[in-house]
Amino acid sequence: MIIRELETDRLILRKLNKDDIKPLWDNFFNDYDKYKFYDDYKINSYEELSEKLTKQIENYDKGECFKWAIVEKESNELIGNINLHHYDEANNNIKLGYFIFDIYRNKGYVTEAVLAVINFTFKEAKIHRITASAISTNEASNRVLIKTGFLLEGTKNEDSRIDGKYYDSNIYGLINNLWSS
């Protein structure tokens, strides 16, 4: 899959670069409570984040990792991240993930970015199905998925263990020929 820069009315979705490491650390990964529901790993230091993102940038260049920086056009500021991951070539399926820095929440930026990525994934990359999951208590993320056309396919009870507590995960799916831009 060839990944390219995407643009919306208010956003540019571009390849992550090494200059993004500091704002990602300062605005998100330096506080475990901000990202503990985002991924299944814990970042313990700036250096660890730098090493992980450097590898992801290299994998992007190889076509193995599809992560975009979400940049607000007006300010040219990095405000979050959106990605496609776990591509299943045999079934032509891929998973979607995203996060936004706190000060940019509830402004429609994630919805706008998700719609751009869905459009790219279905129309240009010709992927058949996109899946996503959200912790059931993460109302904002669940709302974004529903608003962008994903269908709730089920809930995995106590599927995620975070800080010793179990959480339910809502599982969403979107099929190319059932989605209308």
XYZ file of C-alpha atoms in Angstrom:
181
model
C 0.000 0.000 0.000
C 1.392 3.375 -0.980
C 0.776 5.980 1.704
C 0.648 9.634 0.883
C -0.069 12.909 2.612
C -3.786 13.582 3.102
C -5.490 16.939 3.453
C -8.852 18.067 4.843
C -10.362 21.497 5.402
C -8.474 22.018 8.663
C -5.843 19.280 8.751
C -2.812 17.854 7.034
C -2.090 14.180 7.673
C 1.578 13.630 6.907
C 4.342 11.165 7.606
C 5.723 11.322 11.137
C 9.263 12.645 11.355
C 11.906 12.965 14.059
C 10.828 16.547 14.823
C 7.503 15.108 16.040
C 9.086 13.157 18.884
C 9.317 16.105 21.299
C 5.692 17.307 20.897
C 4.466 13.700 21.103
C 6.383 13.302 24.347
C 5.422 16.687 25.790
C 1.715 16.444 24.939
C 0.923 12.766 25.241
C 3.450 10.066 26.048
C 5.011 11.713 29.118
C 1.756 11.037 31.010
C 0.762 7.364 31.096
C -2.806 8.243 32.099
C -3.242 10.038 28.753
C -2.331 7.052 26.604
C -2.884 3.934 28.687
C -6.005 3.074 26.671
C -4.330 3.852 23.343
C -1.791 1.081 23.116
C -0.614 -2.008 24.919
C 2.844 -0.764 25.797
C 4.198 1.713 28.289
C 6.747 4.341 27.262
C 9.089 4.980 30.182
C 11.295 7.720 28.759
C 11.805 10.223 25.979
C 14.643 8.051 24.678
C 12.396 4.999 24.516
C 9.764 6.969 22.574
C 12.459 8.296 20.237
C 13.721 4.778 19.533
C 10.201 3.421 18.935
C 9.157 6.263 16.613
C 12.433 6.137 14.685
C 11.739 2.467 13.962
C 8.132 3.269 12.955
C 9.371 5.980 10.581
C 11.739 3.445 8.982
C 8.899 0.912 8.719
C 6.699 3.568 7.101
C 9.345 4.024 4.407
C 9.271 0.251 3.810
C 5.463 0.274 3.581
C 5.060 -1.752 6.789
C 3.660 0.900 9.141
C 1.083 3.499 8.208
C 1.115 6.348 10.711
C 0.263 9.925 9.985
C 0.939 12.989 12.098
C -2.257 15.031 12.447
C -1.280 18.668 11.841
C -3.600 21.632 12.245
C -3.277 23.716 9.052
C -3.857 27.107 10.660
C -1.100 26.764 13.276
C 1.029 24.088 11.560
C 1.089 22.354 14.972
C 1.178 18.596 15.483
C -2.034 17.765 17.351
C -2.202 13.960 17.278
C -1.643 10.751 15.364
C -3.736 8.410 13.225
C -2.636 5.049 11.925
C -3.519 1.907 10.046
C -1.970 -1.244 11.445
C -2.155 -5.042 11.473
C -2.875 -5.370 7.764
C -4.302 -8.813 6.989
C -3.376 -9.330 3.346
C -5.250 -12.617 2.982
C -8.544 -10.976 3.980
C -7.710 -7.420 2.839
C -8.518 -5.997 6.305
C -6.718 -3.364 8.368
C -7.090 -1.824 11.838
C -7.442 1.874 12.632
C -6.049 3.725 15.656
C -5.785 7.372 16.656
C -5.214 9.879 19.448
C -5.415 13.629 19.861
C -3.695 15.922 22.354
C -5.944 17.074 25.200
C -6.216 20.726 24.172
C -7.543 19.722 20.718
C -10.250 17.340 21.924
C -13.945 17.931 21.248
C -13.267 20.088 18.182
C -14.041 17.498 15.512
C -10.409 17.000 14.498
C -10.374 13.237 15.064
C -13.622 12.769 13.136
C -12.167 14.807 10.267
C -8.930 12.781 10.272
C -10.749 9.435 10.487
C -12.974 10.336 7.524
C -9.906 11.263 5.450
C -8.181 7.975 6.294
C -11.337 5.940 5.572
C -11.699 7.662 2.221
C -8.049 6.976 1.358
C -8.209 3.380 2.604
C -11.311 2.466 0.637
C -10.963 4.549 -2.528
C -7.209 4.532 -3.122
C -5.815 1.568 -1.213
C -8.841 -0.590 -2.098
C -8.984 -2.209 1.332
C -12.133 -4.283 1.891
C -12.638 -3.796 5.625
C -11.412 -1.522 8.431
C -11.750 -2.503 12.072
C -11.279 -0.452 15.217
C -11.745 -0.947 18.910
C -12.354 1.356 21.839
C -12.517 0.775 25.564
C -16.238 0.856 26.347
C -15.816 3.707 28.844
C -14.029 5.914 26.285
C -17.156 7.764 25.170
C -15.342 10.162 22.833
C -13.627 7.425 20.851
C -16.806 5.348 20.612
C -18.674 8.457 19.407
C -16.061 9.147 16.689
C -16.331 5.616 15.338
C -20.115 5.680 15.199
C -20.156 9.187 13.693
C -17.795 8.111 10.901
C -19.925 5.123 9.905
C -18.431 2.226 11.831
C -20.881 -0.375 13.082
C -20.597 -1.802 16.578
C -20.076 -5.517 15.986
C -19.786 -6.580 19.592
C -18.109 -6.160 22.921
C -15.262 -8.245 24.263
C -15.905 -8.473 27.975
C -12.918 -7.694 30.186
C -10.701 -7.872 27.116
C -8.080 -5.327 28.195
C -6.151 -5.333 31.455
C -4.736 -1.940 32.308
C -3.125 -1.177 35.660
C -4.577 -4.388 37.083
C -8.169 -3.511 36.110
C -10.144 -5.208 33.345
C -12.043 -3.192 30.730
C -14.525 -4.156 28.035
C -13.559 -3.375 24.433
C -16.124 -2.378 21.828
C -15.292 -3.801 18.398
C -16.273 -1.851 15.288
C -16.148 -2.643 11.591
C -16.635 -0.817 8.340
C -16.873 -2.500 4.934
C -15.848 -0.710 1.768
C -18.963 -1.284 -0.329
C -21.278 -0.368 2.588
C -19.608 2.954 3.355
C -20.729 6.125 1.681
C -18.456 9.139 1.739
